[in-house]
Short mmCIF file of C-alpha atoms in Angstrom, two decimals:
data_model
loop_
_atom_site.label_atom_id
_atom_site.label_comp_id
_atom_site.label_asym_id
_atom_site.label_seq_id
_atom_site.Cartn_x
_atom_site.Cartn_y
_atom_site.Cartn_z
CA UNK A 111 -20.35 -18.13 21.57
CA UNK A 112 -17.62 -16.91 23.87
CA UNK A 113 -17.90 -13.50 25.48
CA UNK A 114 -14.95 -11.57 26.79
CA UNK A 115 -15.14 -9.02 29.57
CA UNK A 116 -12.51 -6.38 30.09
CA UNK A 117 -12.01 -5.16 33.63
CA UNK A 118 -9.85 -2.20 34.44
CA UNK A 119 -8.12 -2.55 37.82
CA UNK A 120 -6.92 0.52 39.62
CA UNK A 121 -4.69 0.20 42.66
CA UNK A 122 -6.66 0.00 45.91
CA UNK A 123 -10.01 0.13 44.09
CA UNK A 124 -12.69 -2.30 43.11
CA UNK A 125 -12.74 -3.31 39.43
CA UNK A 126 -14.18 -0.61 37.15
CA UNK A 127 -16.08 -1.87 34.14
CA UNK A 128 -15.91 0.19 30.97
CA UNK A 129 -19.41 -0.73 29.74
CA UNK A 130 -22.56 -1.99 31.53
CA UNK A 131 -22.51 -5.32 29.69
CA UNK A 132 -19.09 -6.11 31.14
CA UNK A 133 -20.43 -5.90 34.68
CA UNK A 134 -23.09 -8.59 34.06
CA UNK A 135 -22.57 -10.28 30.66
CA UNK A 136 -25.18 -12.99 31.35
CA UNK A 137 -27.91 -10.35 31.51
CA UNK A 138 -27.21 -9.49 27.87
CA UNK A 139 -27.66 -13.08 26.70
CA UNK A 140 -31.19 -14.05 27.79
CA UNK A 141 -32.36 -17.63 27.31
CA UNK A 142 -35.30 -16.54 25.15
CA UNK A 143 -37.16 -13.43 24.03
CA UNK A 144 -40.37 -14.26 25.89
CA UNK A 145 -41.72 -15.07 29.34
CA UNK A 146 -39.47 -14.36 32.33
CA UNK A 147 -36.63 -13.31 30.01
CA UNK A 148 -38.57 -10.17 29.09
CA UNK A 149 -37.61 -8.63 32.44
CA UNK A 150 -33.92 -9.31 31.78
CA UNK A 151 -34.20 -7.92 28.26
CA UNK A 152 -35.81 -4.72 29.54
CA UNK A 153 -33.03 -4.30 32.11
CA UNK A 154 -30.30 -4.94 29.53
CA UNK A 155 -31.85 -2.38 27.16
CA UNK A 156 -32.10 0.15 30.00
CA UNK A 157 -28.39 -0.29 30.70
CA UNK A 158 -27.60 0.01 26.98
CA UNK A 159 -29.33 3.39 26.85
CA UNK A 160 -26.84 4.71 29.42
CA UNK A 161 -23.79 3.33 27.61
CA UNK A 162 -21.60 5.63 25.49
CA UNK A 163 -20.90 2.75 23.06
CA UNK A 164 -24.53 1.92 22.17
CA UNK A 165 -24.31 3.09 18.56
CA UNK A 166 -20.93 1.51 17.81
CA UNK A 167 -21.96 -1.70 19.61
CA UNK A 168 -25.10 -2.03 17.48
CA UNK A 169 -23.18 -1.27 14.30
CA UNK A 170 -20.57 -3.90 15.16
CA UNK A 171 -23.30 -6.50 15.78
CA UNK A 172 -24.96 -5.66 12.45
CA UNK A 173 -21.66 -5.67 10.55
CA UNK A 174 -20.54 -8.98 12.06
CA UNK A 175 -23.97 -10.63 11.87
CA UNK A 176 -24.04 -11.37 15.59
CA UNK A 177 -27.27 -13.22 16.29
CA UNK A 178 -27.25 -13.91 20.01
CA UNK A 179 -27.75 -11.45 22.83
CA UNK A 180 -28.56 -7.80 23.33
CA UNK A 181 -26.21 -5.58 21.32
CA UNK A 182 -26.57 -1.82 21.11
CA UNK A 183 -29.93 -2.01 22.85
CA UNK A 184 -31.48 -4.40 20.33
CA UNK A 185 -32.55 -8.02 20.61
CA UNK A 186 -31.79 -10.67 18.00
CA UNK A 187 -35.18 -10.13 16.34
CA UNK A 188 -34.81 -6.34 16.35
CA UNK A 189 -31.40 -6.62 14.66
CA UNK A 190 -32.81 -9.01 12.05
CA UNK A 191 -35.56 -6.50 11.31
CA UNK A 192 -32.93 -3.72 11.02
CA UNK A 193 -30.95 -5.81 8.52
CA UNK A 194 -34.11 -6.53 6.47
CA UNK A 195 -35.02 -2.82 6.40
CA UNK A 196 -31.49 -1.92 5.40
CA UNK A 197 -31.53 -4.45 2.55
CA UNK A 198 -34.92 -3.24 1.29
CA UNK A 199 -33.70 0.38 1.27
CA UNK A 200 -30.64 -0.62 -0.80
CA UNK A 201 -32.76 -2.63 -3.26
CA UNK A 202 -35.30 0.16 -3.77
CA UNK A 203 -32.67 2.78 -4.65
#
C-alpha cells in the first residue's frame, strides 16, 4: 500500500504538516498489533485524538475497506469489529 503525505511549505518556514499522520506516516503503520508495536499504536492513537480529521479519517477507512494501519484512531482489528457491528445493526432492523 502506498501512502502519500502532503506537506505545506511556507516561505522561510519549516514544513507544516496538516495532520499528525503526515509528520510520521510509519508510526501509523505498525508491523503488528502486539509486542513492541503496542507502544507505537498507543502513540498513533494519542496523536489521532488531537487531529481535527479523526472522524472523517475513520469514516473514509471504513467506506474504502482500508485494512492496514491506524485510521481515525482505530487499528485494523478495531475497524473490522466496527464493520461487523454495523452489519449486525443493519441486519437486525
